[in-house]
Amino acid sequence: DTAVSQTPKYLVTQMGNDKSIKCEQNLGHDTMYWYKQDSKKFLKIMFSYNNKELIINETVPNRFSPKSPDKAHLNLHINSLELGDSAVYFCASSQDVGNYGYTFGSGTRLTVV
Amino acid sequence: QKEVEQNSGPLSVPEGAIASLNCTYSDRGSQSFFWYRQYSGKSPELIMFIYSNGDKEDGRFTAQLNKASQYVSLLIRDSQPSDSATYLCAVNIGNTGKLIFGQGTTLQVKP
């Protein structure tokens, strides 16, 4: 059983398109996150939801919009994709606001051409 | 100053040696500290967490925390080629669940 699953694993798209990445966790965790890992492998937090409520919203272009329909799901929608959006996007989940660390999904490699 | 800093490496050690990975952080209020391992093309995997000053051991891994010096380290004893990966230090800033990651240290263990 996959604990945190993301789809799709790879996404290649043209500039200007709109795309979504989906994430689901079956760990019963209350908090979910989106992180972006750039080409230098630096992981940076984007958003966090706790029980469907947005609790962390970093300085991210408003072309990025997270949505959490329930505490087991957190999706990321990106409008008007730009070349600089190319990266690996990781979903993660945690119990107790991350005091015991996160469990990461397998990542979505987004390439904008 | 970056919130969490690591030497990007690569750190190269021979098989069987002790690998020492270091991390410093800027927020004195941080309470929990994590080490993740990331193989190329894979997701980060939690290997250790530590909350209190001192050492915490788990198998071949030892995490060390010194809050006064704002310093966290990870020792890997009897290093194996399979330990070759990028090791990410992460700090829970302000107990918010917001993990801030360092840029990672690449470890190469040579047979």
JSON list of C-alpha atoms in Angstrom, two decimals:
[
{"chain": "A", "resi": 1, "resn": "ASP", "atom": "CA", "xyz": [0.00, 0.00, 0.00]},
{"chain": "A", "resi": 2, "resn": "THR", "atom": "CA", "xyz": [1.39, 3.37, -1.01]},
{"chain": "A", "resi": 3, "resn": "ALA", "atom": "CA", "xyz": [1.26, 5.79, 1.94]},
{"chain": "A", "resi": 4, "resn": "VAL", "atom": "CA", "xyz": [1.42, 9.06, -0.01]},
{"chain": "A", "resi": 5, "resn": "SER", "atom": "CA", "xyz": [0.65, 8.79, -3.70]},
{"chain": "A", "resi": 6, "resn": "GLN", "atom": "CA", "xyz": [0.94, 11.48, -6.34]},
{"chain": "A", "resi": 7, "resn": "THR", "atom": "CA", "xyz": [-0.25, 11.54, -9.91]},
{"chain": "A", "resi": 8, "resn": "PRO", "atom": "CA", "xyz": [1.05, 11.97, -12.48]},
{"chain": "A", "resi": 9, "resn": "LYS", "atom": "CA", "xyz": [4.68, 10.95, -11.95]},
{"chain": "A", "resi": 10, "resn": "TYR", "atom": "CA", "xyz": [5.82, 12.87, -15.03]},
{"chain": "A", "resi": 11, "resn": "LEU", "atom": "CA", "xyz": [4.20, 15.87, -16.68]},
{"chain": "A", "resi": 12, "resn": "VAL", "atom": "CA", "xyz": [5.50, 17.53, -19.84]},
{"chain": "A", "resi": 13, "resn": "THR", "atom": "CA", "xyz": [3.52, 20.51, -21.06]},
{"chain": "A", "resi": 14, "resn": "GLN", "atom": "CA", "xyz": [3.80, 23.72, -23.02]},
{"chain": "A", "resi": 15, "resn": "MET", "atom": "CA", "xyz": [4.12, 27.20, -21.63]},
{"chain": "A", "resi": 16, "resn": "GLY", "atom": "CA", "xyz": [0.79, 28.84, -20.95]},
{"chain": "A", "resi": 17, "resn": "ASN", "atom": "CA", "xyz": [-1.06, 25.60, -20.23]},
{"chain": "A", "resi": 18, "resn": "ASP", "atom": "CA", "xyz": [-2.93, 24.82, -17.01]},
{"chain": "A", "resi": 19, "resn": "LYS", "atom": "CA", "xyz": [-2.21, 21.56, -15.19]},
{"chain": "A", "resi": 20, "resn": "SER", "atom": "CA", "xyz": [-3.06, 19.78, -11.95]},
{"chain": "A", "resi": 21, "resn": "ILE", "atom": "CA", "xyz": [-1.19, 17.38, -9.69]},
{"chain": "A", "resi": 22, "resn": "LYS", "atom": "CA", "xyz": [-3.11, 15.15, -7.30]},
{"chain": "A", "resi": 23, "resn": "CYS", "atom": "CA", "xyz": [-2.04, 13.77, -3.95]},
{"chain": "A", "resi": 24, "resn": "GLU", "atom": "CA", "xyz": [-3.64, 11.28, -1.61]},
{"chain": "A", "resi": 25, "resn": "GLN", "atom": "CA", "xyz": [-2.47, 9.84, 1.71]},
{"chain": "A", "resi": 26, "resn": "ASN", "atom": "CA", "xyz": [-3.80, 6.79, 3.52]},
{"chain": "A", "resi": 27, "resn": "LEU", "atom": "CA", "xyz": [-1.87, 7.32, 6.77]},
{"chain": "A", "resi": 28, "resn": "GLY", "atom": "CA", "xyz": [-4.67, 9.12, 8.61]},
{"chain": "A", "resi": 29, "resn": "HIS", "atom": "CA", "xyz": [-2.47, 12.21, 8.93]},
{"chain": "A", "resi": 30, "resn": "ASP", "atom": "CA", "xyz": [-4.04, 15.60, 9.60]},
{"chain": "A", "resi": 31, "resn": "THR", "atom": "CA", "xyz": [-1.59, 17.80, 7.71]},
{"chain": "A", "resi": 32, "resn": "MET", "atom": "CA", "xyz": [-0.50, 17.79, 4.08]},
{"chain": "A", "resi": 33, "resn": "TYR", "atom": "CA", "xyz": [2.09, 19.84, 2.25]},
{"chain": "A", "resi": 34, "resn": "TRP", "atom": "CA", "xyz": [3.38, 20.80, -1.17]},
{"chain": "A", "resi": 35, "resn": "TYR", "atom": "CA", "xyz": [7.11, 21.25, -1.66]},
{"chain": "A", "resi": 36, "resn": "LYS", "atom": "CA", "xyz": [9.04, 22.27, -4.76]},
{"chain": "A", "resi": 37, "resn": "GLN", "atom": "CA", "xyz": [12.52, 20.86, -5.43]},
{"chain": "A", "resi": 38, "resn": "ASP", "atom": "CA", "xyz": [14.50, 22.84, -7.95]},
{"chain": "A", "resi": 39, "resn": "SER", "atom": "CA", "xyz": [17.34, 21.71, -10.20]},
{"chain": "A", "resi": 40, "resn": "LYS", "atom": "CA", "xyz": [19.84, 22.27, -7.37]},
{"chain": "A", "resi": 41, "resn": "LYS", "atom": "CA", "xyz": [17.86, 19.84, -5.20]},
{"chain": "A", "resi": 42, "resn": "PHE", "atom": "CA", "xyz": [16.73, 22.59, -2.82]},
{"chain": "A", "resi": 43, "resn": "LEU", "atom": "CA", "xyz": [13.38, 21.69, -1.23]},
{"chain": "A", "resi": 44, "resn": "LYS", "atom": "CA", "xyz": [11.13, 24.65, -0.52]},
{"chain": "A", "resi": 45, "resn": "ILE", "atom": "CA", "xyz": [7.72, 24.61, 1.15]},
{"chain": "A", "resi": 46, "resn": "MET", "atom": "CA", "xyz": [4.82, 26.06, -0.83]},
{"chain": "A", "resi": 47, "resn": "PHE", "atom": "CA", "xyz": [1.60, 25.26, 1.04]},
{"chain": "A", "resi": 48, "resn": "SER", "atom": "CA", "xyz": [0.27, 23.33, 3.98]},
{"chain": "A", "resi": 49, "resn": "TYR", "atom": "CA", "xyz": [-3.24, 22.25, 4.91]},
{"chain": "A", "resi": 50, "resn": "ASN", "atom": "CA", "xyz": [-4.41, 20.97, 8.28]},
{"chain": "A", "resi": 51, "resn": "ASN", "atom": "CA", "xyz": [-7.80, 19.27, 8.22]},
{"chain": "A", "resi": 52, "resn": "LYS", "atom": "CA", "xyz": [-8.71, 21.07, 4.97]},
{"chain": "A", "resi": 53, "resn": "GLU", "atom": "CA", "xyz": [-7.65, 24.47, 6.32]},
{"chain": "A", "resi": 54, "resn": "LEU", "atom": "CA", "xyz": [-4.78, 26.38, 4.70]},
{"chain": "A", "resi": 55, "resn": "ILE", "atom": "CA", "xyz": [-2.17, 27.04, 7.40]},
{"chain": "A", "resi": 56, "resn": "ILE", "atom": "CA", "xyz": [0.99, 27.78, 5.45]},
{"chain": "A", "resi": 57, "resn": "ASN", "atom": "CA", "xyz": [1.00, 29.84, 2.28]},
{"chain": "A", "resi": 58, "resn": "GLU", "atom": "CA", "xyz": [4.53, 30.80, 1.29]},
{"chain": "A", "resi": 59, "resn": "THR", "atom": "CA", "xyz": [5.47, 33.46, -1.23]},
{"chain": "A", "resi": 60, "resn": "VAL", "atom": "CA", "xyz": [4.30, 31.58, -4.29]},
{"chain": "A", "resi": 61, "resn": "PRO", "atom": "CA", "xyz": [2.86, 33.11, -7.49]},
{"chain": "A", "resi": 62, "resn": "ASN", "atom": "CA", "xyz": [-0.93, 33.13, -7.36]},
{"chain": "A", "resi": 63, "resn": "ARG", "atom": "CA", "xyz": [-0.89, 30.98, -10.49]},
{"chain": "A", "resi": 64, "resn": "PHE", "atom": "CA", "xyz": [-0.45, 28.14, -7.99]},
{"chain": "A", "resi": 65, "resn": "SER", "atom": "CA", "xyz": [-3.63, 27.18, -6.16]},
{"chain": "A", "resi": 66, "resn": "PRO", "atom": "CA", "xyz": [-3.92, 24.31, -3.72]},
{"chain": "A", "resi": 67, "resn": "LYS", "atom": "CA", "xyz": [-7.20, 22.58, -2.95]},
{"chain": "A", "resi": 68, "resn": "SER", "atom": "CA", "xyz": [-7.98, 20.12, -0.18]},
{"chain": "A", "resi": 69, "resn": "PRO", "atom": "CA", "xyz": [-11.40, 18.46, -0.58]},
{"chain": "A", "resi": 70, "resn": "ASP", "atom": "CA", "xyz": [-10.78, 16.36, 2.55]},
{"chain": "A", "resi": 71, "resn": "LYS", "atom": "CA", "xyz": [-7.89, 15.70, 4.89]},
{"chain": "A", "resi": 72, "resn": "ALA", "atom": "CA", "xyz": [-6.65, 12.78, 2.82]},
{"chain": "A", "resi": 73, "resn": "HIS", "atom": "CA", "xyz": [-6.33, 14.73, -0.41]},
{"chain": "A", "resi": 74, "resn": "LEU", "atom": "CA", "xyz": [-4.38, 17.80, -1.47]},
{"chain": "A", "resi": 75, "resn": "ASN", "atom": "CA", "xyz": [-4.23, 18.86, -5.08]},
{"chain": "A", "resi": 76, "resn": "LEU", "atom": "CA", "xyz": [-2.16, 21.54, -6.77]},
{"chain": "A", "resi": 77, "resn": "HIS", "atom": "CA", "xyz": [-3.42, 23.46, -9.77]},
{"chain": "A", "resi": 78, "resn": "ILE", "atom": "CA", "xyz": [-1.04, 25.60, -11.80]},
{"chain": "A", "resi": 79, "resn": "ASN", "atom": "CA", "xyz": [-2.29, 28.17, -14.29]},
{"chain": "A", "resi": 80, "resn": "SER", "atom": "CA", "xyz": [-0.37, 29.70, -17.19]},
{"chain": "A", "resi": 81, "resn": "LEU", "atom": "CA", "xyz": [2.69, 27.52, -16.77]},
{"chain": "A", "resi": 82, "resn": "GLU", "atom": "CA", "xyz": [6.10, 29.14, -17.19]},
{"chain": "A", "resi": 83, "resn": "LEU", "atom": "CA", "xyz": [9.53, 27.67, -17.94]},
{"chain": "A", "resi": 84, "resn": "GLY", "atom": "CA", "xyz": [10.64, 28.45, -14.36]},
{"chain": "A", "resi": 85, "resn": "ASP", "atom": "CA", "xyz": [7.93, 26.19, -12.99]},
{"chain": "A", "resi": 86, "resn": "SER", "atom": "CA", "xyz": [9.91, 23.16, -14.19]},
{"chain": "A", "resi": 87, "resn": "ALA", "atom": "CA", "xyz": [10.86, 21.23, -11.05]},
{"chain": "A", "resi": 88, "resn": "VAL", "atom": "CA", "xyz": [9.94, 18.19, -9.01]},
{"chain": "A", "resi": 89, "resn": "TYR", "atom": "CA", "xyz": [6.87, 18.77, -6.84]},
{"chain": "A", "resi": 90, "resn": "PHE", "atom": "CA", "xyz": [6.54, 16.66, -3.72]},
{"chain": "A", "resi": 91, "resn": "CYS", "atom": "CA", "xyz": [3.46, 16.12, -1.65]},
{"chain": "A", "resi": 92, "resn": "ALA", "atom": "CA", "xyz": [3.97, 15.15, 1.98]},
{"chain": "A", "resi": 93, "resn": "SER", "atom": "CA", "xyz": [1.88, 14.44, 5.05]},
{"chain": "A", "resi": 94, "resn": "SER", "atom": "CA", "xyz": [2.45, 14.49, 8.79]},
{"chain": "A", "resi": 95, "resn": "GLN", "atom": "CA", "xyz": [0.80, 13.90, 12.11]},
{"chain": "A", "resi": 96, "resn": "ASP", "atom": "CA", "xyz": [0.95, 16.46, 14.90]},
{"chain": "A", "resi": 97, "resn": "VAL", "atom": "CA", "xyz": [2.14, 19.44, 12.79]},
{"chain": "A", "resi": 98, "resn": "GLY", "atom": "CA", "xyz": [5.24, 17.67, 11.67]},
{"chain": "A", "resi": 99, "resn": "ASN", "atom": "CA", "xyz": [6.83, 17.04, 15.05]},
{"chain": "A", "resi": 100, "resn": "TYR", "atom": "CA", "xyz": [7.57, 13.51, 13.92]},
{"chain": "A", "resi": 101, "resn": "GLY", "atom": "CA", "xyz": [8.62, 14.49, 10.41]},
{"chain": "A", "resi": 102, "resn": "TYR", "atom": "CA", "xyz": [6.91, 14.06, 7.09]},
{"chain": "A", "resi": 103, "resn": "THR", "atom": "CA", "xyz": [6.18, 11.18, 4.77]},
{"chain": "A", "resi": 104, "resn": "PHE", "atom": "CA", "xyz": [6.81, 12.22, 1.18]},
{"chain": "A", "resi": 105, "resn": "GLY", "atom": "CA", "xyz": [5.12, 11.09, -1.98]},
{"chain": "A", "resi": 106, "resn": "SER", "atom": "CA", "xyz": [7.18, 9.88, -4.93]},
{"chain": "A", "resi": 107, "resn": "GLY", "atom": "CA", "xyz": [7.14, 13.29, -6.61]},
{"chain": "A", "resi": 108, "resn": "THR", "atom": "CA", "xyz": [5.89, 14.73, -9.89]},
{"chain": "A", "resi": 109, "resn": "ARG", "atom": "CA", "xyz": [8.53, 15.85, -12.36]},
{"chain": "A", "resi": 110, "resn": "LEU", "atom": "CA", "xyz": [7.06, 18.81, -14.22]},
{"chain": "A", "resi": 111, "resn": "THR", "atom": "CA", "xyz": [8.78, 19.95, -17.40]},
{"chain": "A", "resi": 112, "resn": "VAL", "atom": "CA", "xyz": [7.52, 23.08, -19.15]},
{"chain": "A", "resi": 113, "resn": "VAL", "atom": "CA", "xyz": [8.68, 23.46, -22.75]},
{"chain": "B", "resi": 1, "resn": "GLN", "atom": "CA", "xyz": [21.91, 33.99, 6.38]},
{"chain": "B", "resi": 2, "resn": "LYS", "atom": "CA", "xyz": [20.06, 30.88, 5.26]},
{"chain": "B", "resi": 3, "resn": "GLU", "atom": "CA", "xyz": [17.76, 29.33, 7.83]},
{"chain": "B", "resi": 4, "resn": "VAL", "atom": "CA", "xyz": [19.34, 25.89, 7.50]},
{"chain": "B", "resi": 5, "resn": "GLU", "atom": "CA", "xyz": [22.84, 25.46, 6.09]},
{"chain": "B", "resi": 6, "resn": "GLN", "atom": "CA", "xyz": [24.74, 22.38, 4.97]},
{"chain": "B", "resi": 7, "resn": "ASN", "atom": "CA", "xyz": [27.92, 21.87, 3.04]},
{"chain": "B", "resi": 8, "resn": "SER", "atom": "CA", "xyz": [26.79, 20.61, -0.37]},
{"chain": "B", "resi": 9, "resn": "GLY", "atom": "CA", "xyz": [29.84, 18.36, -0.74]},
{"chain": "B", "resi": 10, "resn": "PRO", "atom": "CA", "xyz": [30.41, 15.92, -2.22]},
{"chain": "B", "resi": 11, "resn": "LEU", "atom": "CA", "xyz": [31.73, 14.20, 0.87]},
{"chain": "B", "resi": 12, "resn": "SER", "atom": "CA", "xyz": [33.69, 11.15, -0.14]},
{"chain": "B", "resi": 13, "resn": "VAL", "atom": "CA", "xyz": [34.56, 8.40, 2.36]},
{"chain": "B", "resi": 14, "resn": "PRO", "atom": "CA", "xyz": [35.91, 4.88, 1.91]},
{"chain": "B", "resi": 15, "resn": "GLU", "atom": "CA", "xyz": [33.71, 1.89, 2.65]},
{"chain": "B", "resi": 16, "resn": "GLY", "atom": "CA", "xyz": [33.75, 1.06, 6.36]},
{"chain": "B", "resi": 17, "resn": "ALA", "atom": "CA", "xyz": [34.66, 4.58, 7.47]},
{"chain": "B", "resi": 18, "resn": "ILE", "atom": "CA", "xyz": [32.58, 7.01, 9.53]},
{"chain": "B", "resi": 19, "resn": "ALA", "atom": "CA", "xyz": [30.79, 9.69, 7.53]},
{"chain": "B", "resi": 20, "resn": "SER", "atom": "CA", "xyz": [30.08, 12.94, 9.38]},
{"chain": "B", "resi": 21, "resn": "LEU", "atom": "CA", "xyz": [27.43, 15.29, 8.03]},
{"chain": "B", "resi": 22, "resn": "ASN", "atom": "CA", "xyz": [26.85, 18.71, 9.54]},
{"chain": "B", "resi": 23, "resn": "CYS", "atom": "CA", "xyz": [24.06, 21.27, 9.64]},
{"chain": "B", "resi": 24, "resn": "THR", "atom": "CA", "xyz": [23.56, 24.67, 11.29]},
{"chain": "B", "resi": 25, "resn": "TYR", "atom": "CA", "xyz": [20.29, 26.54, 11.75]},
{"chain": "B", "resi": 26, "resn": "SER", "atom": "CA", "xyz": [19.40, 30.13, 12.54]},
{"chain": "B", "resi": 27, "resn": "ASP", "atom": "CA", "xyz": [16.14, 29.97, 14.56]},
{"chain": "B", "resi": 28, "resn": "ARG", "atom": "CA", "xyz": [16.96, 29.52, 18.27]},
{"chain": "B", "resi": 29, "resn": "GLY", "atom": "CA", "xyz": [13.32, 28.59, 18.96]},
{"chain": "B", "resi": 30, "resn": "SER", "atom": "CA", "xyz": [13.47, 25.46, 16.80]},
{"chain": "B", "resi": 31, "resn": "GLN", "atom": "CA", "xyz": [12.52, 22.34, 18.71]},
{"chain": "B", "resi": 32, "resn": "SER", "atom": "CA", "xyz": [12.71, 19.40, 16.34]},
{"chain": "B", "resi": 33, "resn": "PHE", "atom": "CA", "xyz": [15.35, 18.36, 13.85]},
{"chain": "B", "resi": 34, "resn": "PHE", "atom": "CA", "xyz": [15.35, 15.78, 11.12]},
{"chain": "B", "resi": 35, "resn": "TRP", "atom": "CA", "xyz": [17.68, 13.97, 8.77]},
{"chain": "B", "resi": 36, "resn": "TYR", "atom": "CA", "xyz": [16.36, 12.73, 5.45]},
{"chain": "B", "resi": 37, "resn": "ARG", "atom": "CA", "xyz": [18.12, 10.61, 2.85]},
{"chain": "B", "resi": 38, "resn": "GLN", "atom": "CA", "xyz": [17.34, 11.13, -0.82]},
{"chain": "B", "resi": 39, "resn": "TYR", "atom": "CA", "xyz": [18.59, 8.79, -3.53]},
{"chain": "B", "resi": 40, "resn": "SER", "atom": "CA", "xyz": [18.85, 10.24, -7.02]},
{"chain": "B", "resi": 41, "resn": "GLY", "atom": "CA", "xyz": [15.43, 10.43, -8.65]},
{"chain": "B", "resi": 42, "resn": "LYS", "atom": "CA", "xyz": [13.63, 9.34, -5.47]},
{"chain": "B", "resi": 43, "resn": "SER", "atom": "CA", "xyz": [11.74, 11.09, -2.70]},
{"chain": "B", "resi": 44, "resn": "PRO", "atom": "CA", "xyz": [13.26, 12.07, 0.67]},
{"chain": "B", "resi": 45, "resn": "GLU", "atom": "CA", "xyz": [13.09, 9.35, 3.31]},
{"chain": "B", "resi": 46, "resn": "LEU", "atom": "CA", "xyz": [13.17, 10.12, 7.04]},
{"chain": "B", "resi": 47, "resn": "ILE", "atom": "CA", "xyz": [16.06, 8.36, 8.76]},
{"chain": "B", "resi": 48, "resn": "MET", "atom": "CA", "xyz": [16.43, 10.16, 12.13]},
{"chain": "B", "resi": 49, "resn": "PHE", "atom": "CA", "xyz": [14.81, 12.83, 14.25]},
{"chain": "B", "resi": 50, "resn": "ILE", "atom": "CA", "xyz": [16.09, 14.44, 17.43]},
{"chain": "B", "resi": 51, "resn": "TYR", "atom": "CA", "xyz": [14.58, 16.87, 19.91]},
{"chain": "B", "resi": 52, "resn": "SER", "atom": "CA", "xyz": [16.97, 16.98, 22.88]},
{"chain": "B", "resi": 53, "resn": "ASN", "atom": "CA", "xyz": [20.56, 18.02, 23.23]},
{"chain": "B", "resi": 54, "resn": "GLY", "atom": "CA", "xyz": [23.00, 15.15, 23.00]},
{"chain": "B", "resi": 55, "resn": "ASP", "atom": "CA", "xyz": [23.18, 11.99, 20.91]},
{"chain": "B", "resi": 56, "resn": "LYS", "atom": "CA", "xyz": [20.52, 9.68, 19.57]},
{"chain": "B", "resi": 57, "resn": "GLU", "atom": "CA", "xyz": [21.55, 6.37, 18.07]},
{"chain": "B", "resi": 58, "resn": "ASP", "atom": "CA", "xyz": [19.68, 4.10, 15.67]},
{"chain": "B", "resi": 59, "resn": "GLY", "atom": "CA", "xyz": [21.70, 1.25, 14.22]},
{"chain": "B", "resi": 60, "resn": "ARG", "atom": "CA", "xyz": [24.62, 2.67, 12.26]},
{"chain": "B", "resi": 61, "resn": "PHE", "atom": "CA", "xyz": [23.22, 6.21, 12.49]},
{"chain": "B", "resi": 62, "resn": "THR", "atom": "CA", "xyz": [23.81, 8.73, 15.29]},
{"chain": "B", "resi": 63, "resn": "ALA", "atom": "CA", "xyz": [22.22, 12.17, 15.34]},
{"chain": "B", "resi": 64, "resn": "GLN", "atom": "CA", "xyz": [23.81, 14.83, 17.52]},
{"chain": "B", "resi": 65, "resn": "LEU", "atom": "CA", "xyz": [22.17, 18.08, 18.62]},
{"chain": "B", "resi": 66, "resn": "ASN", "atom": "CA", "xyz": [23.70, 21.12, 20.27]},
{"chain": "B", "resi": 67, "resn": "LYS", "atom": "CA", "xyz": [21.06, 23.82, 20.66]},
{"chain": "B", "resi": 68, "resn": "ALA", "atom": "CA", "xyz": [23.48, 26.32, 22.20]},
{"chain": "B", "resi": 69, "resn": "SER", "atom": "CA", "xyz": [25.64, 26.17, 19.08]},
{"chain": "B", "resi": 70, "resn": "GLN", "atom": "CA", "xyz": [22.58, 25.69, 16.79]},
{"chain": "B", "resi": 71, "resn": "TYR", "atom": "CA", "xyz": [24.22, 22.66, 15.29]},
{"chain": "B", "resi": 72, "resn": "VAL", "atom": "CA", "xyz": [22.96, 19.24, 14.23]},
{"chain": "B", "resi": 73, "resn": "SER", "atom": "CA", "xyz": [25.04, 16.42, 12.85]},
{"chain": "B", "resi": 74, "resn": "LEU", "atom": "CA", "xyz": [24.60, 12.92, 11.52]},
{"chain": "B", "resi": 75, "resn": "LEU", "atom": "CA", "xyz": [27.24, 10.22, 11.87]},
{"chain": "B", "resi": 76, "resn": "ILE", "atom": "CA", "xyz": [27.08, 7.10, 9.74]},
{"chain": "B", "resi": 77, "resn": "ARG", "atom": "CA", "xyz": [29.29, 4.30, 11.03]},
{"chain": "B", "resi": 78, "resn": "ASP", "atom": "CA", "xyz": [30.63, 1.49, 8.83]},
{"chain": "B", "resi": 79, "resn": "SER", "atom": "CA", "xyz": [29.61, 3.40, 5.70]},
{"chain": "B", "resi": 80, "resn": "GLN", "atom": "CA", "xyz": [28.42, 1.26, 2.81]},
{"chain": "B", "resi": 81, "resn": "PRO", "atom": "CA", "xyz": [28.22, 2.07, -0.92]},
{"chain": "B", "resi": 82, "resn": "SER", "atom": "CA", "xyz": [24.42, 1.87, -0.51]},
{"chain": "B", "resi": 83, "resn": "ASP", "atom": "CA", "xyz": [24.65, 4.91, 1.81]},
{"chain": "B", "resi": 84, "resn": "SER", "atom": "CA", "xyz": [25.68, 7.04, -1.19]},
{"chain": "B", "resi": 85, "resn": "ALA", "atom": "CA", "xyz": [22.90, 9.61, -1.45]},
{"chain": "B", "resi": 86, "resn": "THR", "atom": "CA", "xyz": [22.05, 13.22, -0.62]},
{"chain": "B", "resi": 87, "resn": "TYR", "atom": "CA", "xyz": [21.39, 13.83, 3.07]},
{"chain": "B", "resi": 88, "resn": "LEU", "atom": "CA", "xyz": [18.98, 16.62, 3.90]},
{"chain": "B", "resi": 89, "resn": "CYS", "atom": "CA", "xyz": [18.85, 18.36, 7.26]},
{"chain": "B", "resi": 90, "resn": "ALA", "atom": "CA", "xyz": [15.45, 19.81, 8.18]},
{"chain": "B", "resi": 91, "resn": "VAL", "atom": "CA", "xyz": [14.33, 22.00, 11.05]},
{"chain": "B", "resi": 92, "resn": "ASN", "atom": "CA", "xyz": [10.77, 22.49, 12.33]},
{"chain": "B", "resi": 93, "resn": "ILE", "atom": "CA", "xyz": [10.58, 26.27, 12.50]},
{"chain": "B", "resi": 94, "resn": "GLY", "atom": "CA", "xyz": [8.52, 27.65, 15.36]},
{"chain": "B", "resi": 95, "resn": "ASN", "atom": "CA", "xyz": [6.79, 24.33, 15.96]},
{"chain": "B", "resi": 96, "resn": "THR", "atom": "CA", "xyz": [4.42, 25.11, 13.08]},
{"chain": "B", "resi": 97, "resn": "GLY", "atom": "CA", "xyz": [5.05, 21.95, 11.13]},
{"chain": "B", "resi": 98, "resn": "LYS", "atom": "CA", "xyz": [6.93, 24.03, 8.61]},
{"chain": "B", "resi": 99, "resn": "LEU", "atom": "CA", "xyz": [10.08, 22.05, 7.86]},
{"chain": "B", "resi": 100, "resn": "ILE", "atom": "CA", "xyz": [12.87, 24.14, 6.41]},
{"chain": "B", "resi": 101, "resn": "PHE", "atom": "CA", "xyz": [15.42, 22.07, 4.55]},
{"chain": "B", "resi": 102, "resn": "GLY", "atom": "CA", "xyz": [19.09, 22.66, 3.98]},
{"chain": "B", "resi": 103, "resn": "GLN", "atom": "CA", "xyz": [20.47, 22.28, 0.48]},
{"chain": "B", "resi": 104, "resn": "GLY", "atom": "CA", "xyz": [21.69, 18.78, 1.24]},
{"chain": "B", "resi": 105, "resn": "THR", "atom": "CA", "xyz": [25.10, 17.10, 1.41]},
{"chain": "B", "resi": 106, "resn": "THR", "atom": "CA", "xyz": [25.98, 14.53, -1.23]},
{"chain": "B", "resi": 107, "resn": "LEU", "atom": "CA", "xyz": [27.73, 11.53, 0.28]},
{"chain": "B", "resi": 108, "resn": "GLN", "atom": "CA", "xyz": [29.80, 9.15, -1.85]},
{"chain": "B", "resi": 109, "resn": "VAL", "atom": "CA", "xyz": [30.99, 5.92, -0.25]},
{"chain": "B", "resi": 110, "resn": "LYS", "atom": "CA", "xyz": [33.72, 4.31, -2.33]},
{"chain": "B", "resi": 111, "resn": "PRO", "atom": "CA", "xyz": [34.24, 0.52, -2.25]}
]
